[in-house]
Amino acid sequence: MPATVAALPNGYQEYGNERIHAAAALCGASLDDVSIEWKGGRIVVTVSGNAFLSSPLPSVPPDDDEAVEDDDYYDQDDIPEGSVDVATLARAINSALDDDGVGLAIAEAHEIEVTTKGASDELTGIMWESYKGFDVICQYKDPKNDKVKAMEGRLVERNEEFTVINVKGRTKKLKNNNVISCKLPKAKKEKGAR
């Protein structure tokens, strides 16, 4: 027999929005960075701006003889300032709705989904190493005429001085101080895909 869910009172969405925004503020998100959609049985909370997903907290602490991989967790130095941890936000929303009244009724009647708009397609930090060999589009300032130009090719490397791109089999070096941005190109549709 399914569990019964208490009827939701008038104004429950406003109450839920207030609790979710308060939880988001505690996690460092501004009101402008959080959108809330109520979709029959689901609440979708979307975080824009700088967001990341940390490793979930283990439900059972590891035994002393179990190894925990260091790369399973973010190093605090790698997290951009002002970022919102999506996992922490999800836990904060659950906690904010964990009361004996309207919050609990909302949580029982709705699945809560916390998501982001997606990762930026602009290469930064460790992404330079991760995307070696991938197609990129680099915008750069041409030092000869001060015009902004674009170069498309495969990323060979980025070192302290140059960003190296393979354009149709020829290696091109762009001085890093002239590079405005390098982005991954938009995904191409495959034949037969709609």
Tab-separated table of C-alpha atoms in Angstrom:
chain	number	residue	atom	x	y	z
A	1	MET	CA	0.000	0.000	0.000
A	2	PRO	CA	1.566	3.371	-1.017
A	3	ALA	CA	2.421	5.889	1.690
A	4	THR	CA	-0.045	8.734	2.005
A	5	VAL	CA	1.189	12.244	1.401
A	6	ALA	CA	-0.337	15.157	3.278
A	7	ALA	CA	-2.282	17.621	1.144
A	8	LEU	CA	-0.247	20.687	0.318
A	9	PRO	CA	-1.666	23.977	1.653
A	10	ASN	CA	-2.157	27.134	-0.381
A	11	GLY	CA	1.088	29.046	-0.795
A	12	TYR	CA	3.292	25.961	-0.553
A	13	GLN	CA	5.306	26.924	-3.656
A	14	GLU	CA	6.167	30.345	-2.230
A	15	TYR	CA	7.151	28.679	1.046
A	16	GLY	CA	9.284	26.128	-0.838
A	17	ASN	CA	10.927	28.842	-2.957
A	18	GLU	CA	11.828	30.814	0.186
A	19	ARG	CA	13.363	27.738	1.857
A	20	ILE	CA	15.298	26.759	-1.296
A	21	HIS	CA	16.626	30.313	-1.803
A	22	ALA	CA	17.661	30.466	1.868
A	23	ALA	CA	19.529	27.149	1.511
A	24	ALA	CA	21.205	28.399	-1.674
A	25	ALA	CA	22.302	31.606	0.065
A	26	LEU	CA	23.888	29.535	2.857
A	27	CYS	CA	25.873	27.691	0.162
A	28	GLY	CA	27.129	30.935	-1.382
A	29	ALA	CA	24.710	31.288	-4.320
A	30	SER	CA	22.987	34.572	-5.085
A	31	LEU	CA	19.265	34.721	-5.914
A	32	ASP	CA	20.212	35.541	-9.519
A	33	ASP	CA	22.199	32.284	-9.765
A	34	VAL	CA	19.312	30.003	-8.761
A	35	SER	CA	16.150	29.253	-10.735
A	36	ILE	CA	13.367	27.020	-9.420
A	37	GLU	CA	10.845	25.197	-11.602
A	38	TRP	CA	7.904	23.251	-10.175
A	39	LYS	CA	7.025	20.443	-12.574
A	40	GLY	CA	4.298	18.073	-11.358
A	41	GLY	CA	5.983	15.938	-8.718
A	42	ARG	CA	9.456	17.440	-9.287
A	43	ILE	CA	11.258	20.569	-8.242
A	44	VAL	CA	14.159	21.426	-10.550
A	45	VAL	CA	16.701	23.793	-8.989
A	46	THR	CA	19.194	25.067	-11.580
A	47	VAL	CA	22.394	26.804	-10.490
A	48	SER	CA	24.107	29.130	-12.949
A	49	GLY	CA	27.448	30.832	-12.472
A	50	ASN	CA	30.361	28.934	-10.942
A	51	ALA	CA	29.118	25.536	-9.806
A	52	PHE	CA	30.872	22.222	-9.264
A	53	LEU	CA	30.019	18.764	-8.016
A	54	SER	CA	32.014	17.466	-5.101
A	55	SER	CA	32.219	13.804	-4.273
A	56	PRO	CA	29.263	12.652	-2.208
A	57	LEU	CA	29.822	11.989	1.455
A	58	PRO	CA	30.235	8.263	2.057
A	59	SER	CA	27.215	6.741	3.779
A	60	VAL	CA	29.526	4.433	5.711
A	61	PRO	CA	32.979	5.657	6.774
A	62	PRO	CA	35.796	3.631	5.157
A	63	ASP	CA	37.627	1.087	7.298
A	64	ASP	CA	41.163	1.985	8.317
A	65	ASP	CA	42.580	-0.525	5.850
A	66	GLU	CA	40.482	0.817	2.918
A	67	ALA	CA	42.325	3.281	0.718
A	68	VAL	CA	40.585	6.522	-0.206
A	69	GLU	CA	41.819	7.916	-3.502
A	70	ASP	CA	42.936	11.537	-3.201
A	71	ASP	CA	41.716	12.333	-6.705
A	72	ASP	CA	38.158	11.364	-5.706
A	73	TYR	CA	37.829	14.715	-3.937
A	74	TYR	CA	38.392	18.320	-4.996
A	75	ASP	CA	41.503	19.966	-3.650
A	76	GLN	CA	40.322	23.174	-1.988
A	77	ASP	CA	42.901	25.136	-4.023
A	78	ASP	CA	41.261	23.961	-7.296
A	79	ILE	CA	37.799	25.301	-6.410
A	80	PRO	CA	37.187	28.799	-7.818
A	81	GLU	CA	36.193	31.402	-5.242
A	82	GLY	CA	32.466	32.051	-5.209
A	83	SER	CA	31.618	28.576	-6.540
A	84	VAL	CA	28.604	26.618	-5.376
A	85	ASP	CA	28.934	22.910	-4.601
A	86	VAL	CA	25.845	21.258	-6.099
A	87	ALA	CA	26.007	18.276	-3.708
A	88	THR	CA	26.216	20.571	-0.666
A	89	LEU	CA	23.314	22.641	-2.017
A	90	ALA	CA	21.183	19.500	-2.468
A	91	ARG	CA	21.868	18.489	1.151
A	92	ALA	CA	21.077	22.044	2.343
A	93	ILE	CA	17.739	22.046	0.472
A	94	ASN	CA	16.816	18.665	1.973
A	95	SER	CA	17.692	19.990	5.417
A	96	ALA	CA	15.706	23.215	4.855
A	97	LEU	CA	12.618	21.199	3.930
A	98	ASP	CA	13.065	18.763	6.844
A	99	ASP	CA	10.494	20.142	9.244
A	100	ASP	CA	7.240	18.781	10.630
A	101	GLY	CA	4.989	20.945	8.476
A	102	VAL	CA	4.839	22.341	4.959
A	103	GLY	CA	8.508	21.643	4.133
A	104	LEU	CA	8.128	17.951	4.887
A	105	ALA	CA	4.907	17.774	2.847
A	106	ILE	CA	6.721	19.399	-0.099
A	107	ALA	CA	9.662	16.992	0.205
A	108	GLU	CA	7.336	13.972	0.391
A	109	ALA	CA	5.294	15.083	-2.642
A	110	HIS	CA	8.191	16.176	-4.877
A	111	GLU	CA	11.450	14.767	-6.154
A	112	ILE	CA	14.081	17.500	-5.810
A	113	GLU	CA	16.656	17.764	-8.593
A	114	VAL	CA	19.624	20.125	-8.291
A	115	THR	CA	21.469	20.748	-11.545
A	116	THR	CA	23.687	23.242	-13.378
A	117	LYS	CA	23.447	24.833	-16.798
A	118	GLY	CA	26.554	22.879	-17.757
A	119	ALA	CA	30.252	23.399	-17.891
A	120	SER	CA	31.764	26.284	-19.765
A	121	ASP	CA	33.191	25.456	-23.156
A	122	GLU	CA	36.107	27.876	-22.621
A	123	LEU	CA	39.385	26.210	-21.670
A	124	THR	CA	40.905	27.179	-18.327
A	125	GLY	CA	43.290	25.653	-15.794
A	126	ILE	CA	43.680	21.882	-16.005
A	127	MET	CA	41.377	21.753	-19.042
A	128	TRP	CA	44.357	22.668	-21.273
A	129	GLU	CA	45.968	19.345	-20.429
A	130	SER	CA	42.718	17.385	-20.558
A	131	TYR	CA	41.747	18.592	-24.029
A	132	LYS	CA	45.060	18.057	-25.829
A	133	GLY	CA	44.258	16.579	-29.246
A	134	PHE	CA	40.718	17.990	-29.292
A	135	ASP	CA	39.392	20.518	-31.801
A	136	VAL	CA	39.400	24.076	-30.449
A	137	ILE	CA	38.611	27.556	-31.707
A	138	CYS	CA	41.045	30.185	-30.428
A	139	GLN	CA	40.311	33.888	-30.583
A	140	TYR	CA	43.463	35.956	-30.585
A	141	LYS	CA	44.677	39.464	-31.239
A	142	ASP	CA	46.883	39.661	-34.332
A	143	PRO	CA	49.956	41.663	-33.213
A	144	LYS	CA	50.558	42.939	-36.764
A	145	ASN	CA	47.290	44.838	-37.174
A	146	ASP	CA	45.559	44.658	-33.755
A	147	LYS	CA	42.565	42.809	-35.236
A	148	VAL	CA	40.802	39.993	-33.423
A	149	LYS	CA	41.006	36.761	-35.413
A	150	ALA	CA	39.942	33.152	-34.918
A	151	MET	CA	41.940	29.979	-35.551
A	152	GLU	CA	40.382	26.515	-35.604
A	153	GLY	CA	42.423	23.356	-35.193
A	154	ARG	CA	43.557	20.692	-32.726
A	155	LEU	CA	45.111	21.708	-29.427
A	156	VAL	CA	48.702	20.427	-29.319
A	157	GLU	CA	49.811	22.056	-26.069
A	158	ARG	CA	49.829	25.152	-23.935
A	159	ASN	CA	52.964	26.081	-22.082
A	160	GLU	CA	54.085	29.203	-20.249
A	161	GLU	CA	54.724	31.107	-23.497
A	162	PHE	CA	52.609	29.638	-26.305
A	163	THR	CA	49.342	27.961	-27.180
A	164	VAL	CA	50.148	25.494	-29.974
A	165	ILE	CA	47.420	24.565	-32.488
A	166	ASN	CA	47.589	22.060	-35.357
A	167	VAL	CA	45.759	23.590	-38.340
A	168	LYS	CA	45.412	21.111	-41.222
A	169	GLY	CA	48.728	19.430	-40.375
A	170	ARG	CA	50.667	22.642	-39.763
A	171	THR	CA	51.676	23.721	-36.271
A	172	LYS	CA	50.796	27.307	-35.339
A	173	LYS	CA	52.122	28.987	-32.197
A	174	LEU	CA	50.108	31.763	-30.604
A	175	LYS	CA	51.699	33.828	-27.859
A	176	ASN	CA	49.587	33.420	-24.723
A	177	ASN	CA	49.442	37.170	-24.140
A	178	ASN	CA	47.702	37.513	-27.560
A	179	VAL	CA	45.191	34.692	-26.918
A	180	ILE	CA	41.788	36.052	-25.873
A	181	SER	CA	40.052	32.681	-25.465
A	182	CYS	CA	40.079	29.071	-26.631
A	183	LYS	CA	36.789	27.196	-26.711
A	184	LEU	CA	35.561	23.782	-27.680
A	185	PRO	CA	33.436	23.970	-30.849
A	186	LYS	CA	29.716	23.244	-30.696
A	187	ALA	CA	28.880	19.543	-31.018
A	188	LYS	CA	28.103	18.426	-34.546
A	189	LYS	CA	24.948	16.461	-35.260
A	190	GLU	CA	25.485	12.943	-36.453
A	191	LYS	CA	23.906	11.668	-39.633
A	192	GLY	CA	20.399	10.422	-38.900
A	193	ALA	CA	20.131	12.295	-35.581
A	194	ARG	CA	17.162	14.601	-35.150
